[in-house]
mmCIF file of C-alpha atoms and ligand atoms in Angstrom:
data_model
loop_
_atom_site.group_PDB
_atom_site.id
_atom_site.type_symbol
_atom_site.label_atom_id
_atom_site.label_comp_id
_atom_site.label_asym_id
_atom_site.label_seq_id
_atom_site.Cartn_x
_atom_site.Cartn_y
_atom_site.Cartn_z
ATOM 1 C CA MET A 1 205.089 43.611 63.238
ATOM 2 C CA THR A 2 201.562 42.608 64.828
ATOM 3 C CA SER A 3 198.662 43.763 62.971
ATOM 4 C CA PRO A 4 196.216 46.329 65.302
ATOM 5 C CA SER A 5 193.179 44.346 66.967
ATOM 6 C CA TRP A 6 190.528 47.305 66.204
ATOM 7 C CA SER A 7 189.474 48.365 63.188
ATOM 8 C CA VAL A 8 188.438 51.986 62.095
ATOM 9 C CA ARG A 9 185.038 52.773 60.319
ATOM 10 C CA ARG A 10 182.750 56.224 59.516
ATOM 11 C CA PRO A 11 178.887 55.322 60.775
ATOM 12 C CA PRO A 12 176.537 56.980 58.016
ATOM 13 C CA ALA A 13 174.425 56.813 61.116
ATOM 14 C CA LEU A 14 174.436 55.833 65.526
ATOM 15 C CA ASP A 15 172.097 53.764 66.823
ATOM 16 C CA ASP A 16 170.982 52.753 70.457
ATOM 17 C CA ALA A 17 173.718 50.396 70.671
ATOM 18 C CA LEU A 18 176.413 52.683 68.917
ATOM 19 C CA ILE A 19 175.195 55.374 71.142
ATOM 20 C CA ASP A 20 175.905 53.487 74.339
ATOM 21 C CA GLN A 21 179.510 52.044 73.583
ATOM 22 C CA LEU A 22 180.560 55.742 73.091
ATOM 23 C CA ALA A 23 179.246 56.839 75.951
ATOM 24 C CA ALA A 24 181.408 54.275 77.902
ATOM 25 C CA VAL A 25 183.961 55.290 75.741
ATOM 26 C CA LEU A 26 183.138 59.393 77.024
ATOM 27 C CA ILE A 27 182.878 58.004 80.559
ATOM 28 C CA ASP A 28 185.648 55.831 80.494
ATOM 29 C CA CYS A 29 188.375 59.554 79.648
ATOM 30 C CA VAL A 30 186.055 61.944 82.148
ATOM 31 C CA ASP A 31 187.090 59.233 84.700
ATOM 32 C CA GLY A 32 190.439 59.103 83.781
ATOM 33 C CA GLY A 33 190.928 63.188 83.893
ATOM 34 C CA ALA A 34 190.473 64.217 80.001
ATOM 35 C CA SER A 35 189.045 67.450 79.906
ATOM 36 C CA VAL A 36 186.922 66.911 77.193
ATOM 37 C CA SER A 37 183.994 69.715 78.401
ATOM 38 C CA PHE A 38 182.266 67.586 80.978
ATOM 39 C CA MET A 39 182.648 67.243 85.034
ATOM 40 C CA HIS A 40 183.231 64.410 86.976
ATOM 41 C CA PRO A 41 181.023 62.663 87.375
ATOM 42 C CA LEU A 42 180.102 62.302 84.517
ATOM 43 C CA THR A 43 176.183 60.274 84.322
ATOM 44 C CA ARG A 44 175.543 57.820 81.493
ATOM 45 C CA ASP A 45 171.873 60.385 80.570
ATOM 46 C CA ARG A 46 174.480 63.215 80.340
ATOM 47 C CA ALA A 47 177.071 61.091 77.817
ATOM 48 C CA VAL A 48 173.654 59.722 76.252
ATOM 49 C CA ALA A 49 172.473 62.754 75.597
ATOM 50 C CA PHE A 50 175.964 64.448 74.183
ATOM 51 C CA TRP A 51 176.110 61.615 71.351
ATOM 52 C CA ARG A 52 172.534 62.253 70.689
ATOM 53 C CA ARG A 53 173.208 65.761 69.619
ATOM 54 C CA VAL A 54 176.107 63.997 68.195
ATOM 55 C CA ALA A 55 174.070 61.516 66.007
ATOM 56 C CA GLN A 56 171.496 64.570 64.661
ATOM 57 C CA GLY A 57 174.714 66.239 63.097
ATOM 58 C CA VAL A 58 175.892 63.155 61.649
ATOM 59 C CA ALA A 59 172.096 62.700 60.100
ATOM 60 C CA ALA A 60 172.378 66.157 59.247
ATOM 61 C CA GLY A 61 175.909 66.063 57.532
ATOM 62 C CA GLU A 62 177.301 68.737 59.411
ATOM 63 C CA ARG A 63 179.925 66.273 60.918
ATOM 64 C CA ALA A 64 181.900 62.798 59.964
ATOM 65 C CA LEU A 65 182.332 60.683 63.012
ATOM 66 C CA LEU A 66 184.931 57.967 62.804
ATOM 67 C CA VAL A 67 184.594 54.906 65.301
ATOM 68 C CA ALA A 68 187.533 52.469 66.678
ATOM 69 C CA GLU A 69 186.212 49.239 67.559
ATOM 70 C CA ASP A 70 187.864 45.766 68.612
ATOM 71 C CA ALA A 71 186.708 42.371 69.640
ATOM 72 C CA LEU A 72 185.155 44.498 73.190
ATOM 73 C CA GLY A 73 183.175 46.693 71.159
ATOM 74 C CA VAL A 74 183.948 50.213 70.784
ATOM 75 C CA CYS A 75 187.651 51.714 72.319
ATOM 76 C CA GLY A 76 188.429 55.238 70.813
ATOM 77 C CA THR A 77 186.375 57.626 68.228
ATOM 78 C CA VAL A 78 187.015 60.814 66.834
ATOM 79 C CA GLN A 79 184.815 63.687 64.842
ATOM 80 C CA LEU A 80 185.273 65.984 62.111
ATOM 81 C CA SER A 81 182.524 69.163 62.186
ATOM 82 C CA PHE A 82 181.516 70.231 58.967
ATOM 83 C CA ASP A 83 179.057 72.543 60.690
ATOM 84 C CA LEU A 84 181.368 76.175 59.944
ATOM 85 C CA PRO A 85 180.449 80.045 58.125
ATOM 86 C CA GLU A 86 180.164 79.486 54.269
ATOM 87 C CA ASN A 87 183.271 81.342 53.891
ATOM 88 C CA GLN A 88 185.079 78.081 55.115
ATOM 89 C CA PRO A 89 183.882 75.860 53.076
ATOM 90 C CA HIS A 90 187.711 74.251 53.042
ATOM 91 C CA ARG A 91 187.897 73.506 56.441
ATOM 92 C CA ALA A 92 186.939 71.261 59.181
ATOM 93 C CA ASP A 93 186.937 71.310 63.120
ATOM 94 C CA VAL A 94 189.029 68.037 64.754
ATOM 95 C CA SER A 95 187.090 67.422 67.883
ATOM 96 C CA LYS A 96 186.159 64.360 70.552
ATOM 97 C CA MET A 97 189.244 62.572 69.858
ATOM 98 C CA LEU A 98 188.770 59.739 72.797
ATOM 99 C CA VAL A 99 190.628 56.159 73.262
ATOM 100 C CA HIS A 100 189.480 54.035 75.694
ATOM 101 C CA ARG A 101 191.717 53.842 78.724
ATOM 102 C CA ARG A 102 192.221 49.501 78.086
ATOM 103 C CA VAL A 103 193.545 50.497 74.652
ATOM 104 C CA ARG A 104 195.701 53.688 74.454
ATOM 105 C CA ARG A 105 199.491 53.812 73.634
ATOM 106 C CA GLN A 106 198.886 51.028 71.147
ATOM 107 C CA GLY A 107 198.696 53.273 68.414
ATOM 108 C CA LEU A 108 194.835 54.022 67.821
ATOM 109 C CA GLY A 109 194.990 57.658 68.762
ATOM 110 C CA ALA A 110 197.661 57.918 65.651
ATOM 111 C CA ALA A 111 194.958 56.023 63.913
ATOM 112 C CA LEU A 112 192.208 57.619 64.506
ATOM 113 C CA MET A 113 193.916 60.981 63.620
ATOM 114 C CA GLN A 114 195.284 59.708 60.134
ATOM 115 C CA ALA A 115 191.535 58.331 59.108
ATOM 116 C CA ALA A 116 189.800 61.598 60.677
ATOM 117 C CA GLU A 117 192.471 63.583 58.379
ATOM 118 C CA GLN A 118 192.015 60.871 55.110
ATOM 119 C CA THR A 119 188.217 61.403 55.756
ATOM 120 C CA ALA A 120 188.501 65.155 55.376
ATOM 121 C CA ARG A 121 189.899 64.875 52.281
ATOM 122 C CA ASP A 122 187.475 63.392 50.978
ATOM 123 C CA CYS A 123 185.218 65.554 51.607
ATOM 124 C CA GLY A 124 186.863 67.899 49.962
ATOM 125 C CA LYS A 125 188.913 69.715 53.073
ATOM 126 C CA THR A 126 192.018 71.291 52.666
ATOM 127 C CA LEU A 127 192.250 72.662 55.983
ATOM 128 C CA LEU A 128 192.144 71.271 59.669
ATOM 129 C CA VAL A 129 191.920 73.100 63.314
ATOM 130 C CA LEU A 130 191.728 71.317 67.139
ATOM 131 C CA ASP A 131 192.647 72.730 70.517
ATOM 132 C CA ALA A 132 194.253 70.492 73.229
ATOM 133 C CA VAL A 133 194.770 70.665 76.605
ATOM 134 C CA THR A 134 198.584 72.116 76.648
ATOM 135 C CA GLY A 135 201.233 69.574 77.147
ATOM 136 C CA GLY A 136 199.365 66.804 77.875
ATOM 137 C CA ASP A 137 198.968 63.802 75.744
ATOM 138 C CA ALA A 138 196.497 64.491 72.879
ATOM 139 C CA ALA A 139 199.358 67.141 72.289
ATOM 140 C CA ARG A 140 201.963 65.134 72.255
ATOM 141 C CA LEU A 141 200.408 63.138 69.909
ATOM 142 C CA TYR A 142 199.737 65.957 68.006
ATOM 143 C CA GLU A 143 202.801 67.546 67.612
ATOM 144 C CA ARG A 144 204.532 63.775 67.078
ATOM 145 C CA LEU A 145 201.760 63.946 63.687
ATOM 146 C CA GLY A 146 203.218 67.273 62.792
ATOM 147 C CA TRP A 147 200.435 69.754 62.945
ATOM 148 C CA THR A 148 201.434 72.932 63.753
ATOM 149 C CA ARG A 149 201.206 74.691 66.704
ATOM 150 C CA VAL A 150 199.679 78.478 66.681
ATOM 151 C CA GLY A 151 199.553 79.178 70.579
ATOM 152 C CA ASP A 152 198.315 78.606 74.138
ATOM 153 C CA ILE A 153 195.280 80.028 75.563
ATOM 154 C CA PRO A 154 195.760 80.087 79.570
ATOM 155 C CA ASP A 155 193.238 78.969 81.470
ATOM 156 C CA TYR A 156 190.701 78.234 78.804
ATOM 157 C CA ALA A 157 188.581 75.499 80.455
ATOM 158 C CA LEU A 158 188.409 73.200 83.794
ATOM 159 C CA PHE A 159 189.704 69.775 84.137
ATOM 160 C CA PRO A 160 187.075 67.467 85.012
ATOM 161 C CA GLN A 161 187.559 67.094 88.693
ATOM 162 C CA GLY A 162 188.282 70.776 88.534
ATOM 163 C CA GLY A 163 191.248 73.245 88.452
ATOM 164 C CA PHE A 164 192.025 75.650 85.363
ATOM 165 C CA CYS A 165 193.853 74.412 82.213
ATOM 166 C CA SER A 166 195.548 75.940 79.437
ATOM 167 C CA THR A 167 194.472 74.558 75.661
ATOM 168 C CA THR A 168 196.984 74.693 72.891
ATOM 169 C CA VAL A 169 195.245 75.610 69.353
ATOM 170 C CA TYR A 170 196.620 73.262 66.425
ATOM 171 C CA TYR A 171 195.998 73.317 62.645
ATOM 172 C CA ARG A 172 197.187 71.450 59.784
ATOM 173 C CA ASN A 173 197.060 72.291 56.014
ATOM 174 C CA LEU A 174 196.358 69.015 53.930
ATOM 175 C CA ASP A 175 197.414 70.229 50.620
ATOM 176 C CA GLU A 176 201.330 70.323 52.553
ATOM 177 C CA HIS A 177 200.620 66.646 54.022
ATOM 178 C CA GLY A 178 198.711 64.568 50.898
HETATM 179 C C1 COA B 201 195.236 61.678 73.550
HETATM 180 C C2 COA B 201 194.478 60.309 73.042
HETATM 181 C C3 COA B 201 193.551 60.283 72.411
HETATM 182 C C4 COA B 201 195.607 59.506 72.549
HETATM 183 O O1 COA B 201 195.414 58.242 72.504
HETATM 184 P P1 COA B 201 196.534 56.634 72.213
HETATM 185 O O2 COA B 201 195.849 55.927 71.595
HETATM 186 O O3 COA B 201 197.027 56.332 73.492
HETATM 187 O O4 COA B 201 197.715 57.616 71.348
HETATM 188 P P2 COA B 201 198.757 56.503 70.040
HETATM 189 O O5 COA B 201 198.887 55.171 71.043
HETATM 190 O O6 COA B 201 198.932 56.397 69.300
HETATM 191 O O7 COA B 201 199.856 57.674 71.773
HETATM 192 C C5 COA B 201 200.318 57.685 72.700
HETATM 193 C C6 COA B 201 201.593 57.443 73.169
HETATM 194 O O8 COA B 201 201.860 55.625 72.816
HETATM 195 C C7 COA B 201 203.016 55.354 72.069
HETATM 196 N N1 COA B 201 202.583 54.569 71.442
HETATM 197 C C8 COA B 201 201.796 53.723 70.482
HETATM 198 N N2 COA B 201 202.051 52.834 69.855
HETATM 199 C C9 COA B 201 202.872 52.039 70.691
HETATM 200 C C10 COA B 201 203.549 51.041 71.154
HETATM 201 N N3 COA B 201 202.889 50.057 69.964
HETATM 202 N N4 COA B 201 203.719 50.595 72.135
HETATM 203 C C11 COA B 201 204.159 51.082 72.567
HETATM 204 N N5 COA B 201 204.231 52.898 73.007
HETATM 205 C C12 COA B 201 203.396 53.319 72.140
HETATM 206 C C13 COA B 201 203.137 56.570 71.532
HETATM 207 O O9 COA B 201 204.277 56.537 70.751
HETATM 208 C C14 COA B 201 202.603 58.048 72.390
HETATM 209 O O10 COA B 201 203.626 57.926 73.476
HETATM 210 P P3 COA B 201 203.919 59.594 74.150
HETATM 211 O O11 COA B 201 202.847 60.150 75.118
HETATM 212 O O12 COA B 201 205.223 59.156 74.839
HETATM 213 O O13 COA B 201 204.173 60.512 73.067
HETATM 214 C C15 COA B 201 194.445 59.337 74.609
HETATM 215 O O14 COA B 201 195.455 59.800 75.854
HETATM 216 C C16 COA B 201 192.817 59.880 74.804
HETATM 217 O O15 COA B 201 191.921 59.623 74.625
HETATM 218 N N6 COA B 201 193.099 60.648 76.081
HETATM 219 C C17 COA B 201 191.517 61.283 76.841
HETATM 220 C C18 COA B 201 190.719 62.248 75.658
HETATM 221 C C19 COA B 201 191.467 63.332 75.211
HETATM 222 O O16 COA B 201 192.438 63.728 76.226
HETATM 223 N N7 COA B 201 191.094 63.609 73.901
HETATM 224 C C20 COA B 201 192.162 64.487 73.310
HETATM 225 C C21 COA B 201 190.682 65.735 73.451
HETATM 226 S S1 COA B 201 191.863 66.976 72.392
#
């Protein structure tokens, strides 16, 4: 078996170069039709503004960002949000799992999620929650990795080119998957 061509790390801060590359990954995903909060076309300015807000959250310790990099630069990312009510100190939300189309279907999505789960454990979290487009590539990934499906919310969001999509909510109890 060949070893993966990427490595995953948790940068303590995001500089302009990293923000630029993360923006490129986000734009690629939206161009590819992913429903990840943005409508098409996603301009570089809007994408950079999004990652600058993420950078503030990382600096404030409110979120953890993981990035995957290969020889061409950033090719994937995922986040954990810890900015939750005080009665949920054991929980984190997983968001913005993004893999550039040039490296899809090689196991990076699974590797990023496993890294996110380990990061959550390292931060003392025992419960993770996320949602994904019903029946999409991400939903299939989470079900394959053993996440528990809670249910669907019809017409939750729009696809980037328009048209409603349903979302499916998932959770994972990390105590049960040590
Ligand atoms: C969802 C997403 C993150 C998955 O990333 P990925 O890196 O392609 O994920 P993986 O490679 O781990 O798995 C994807 C598929 O490739 C297959 N695969 C993994 N390694 C493989 C390999 N070496 N050879 C062939 N197939 C492989 C997996 O079995 C899986 O198959 P399936 O979709 O038929 O179940 C990616 O499609 C993406 O970024 N989509 C757009 C953004 C998005 O929707 N994000 C989710 C927000 S909730």
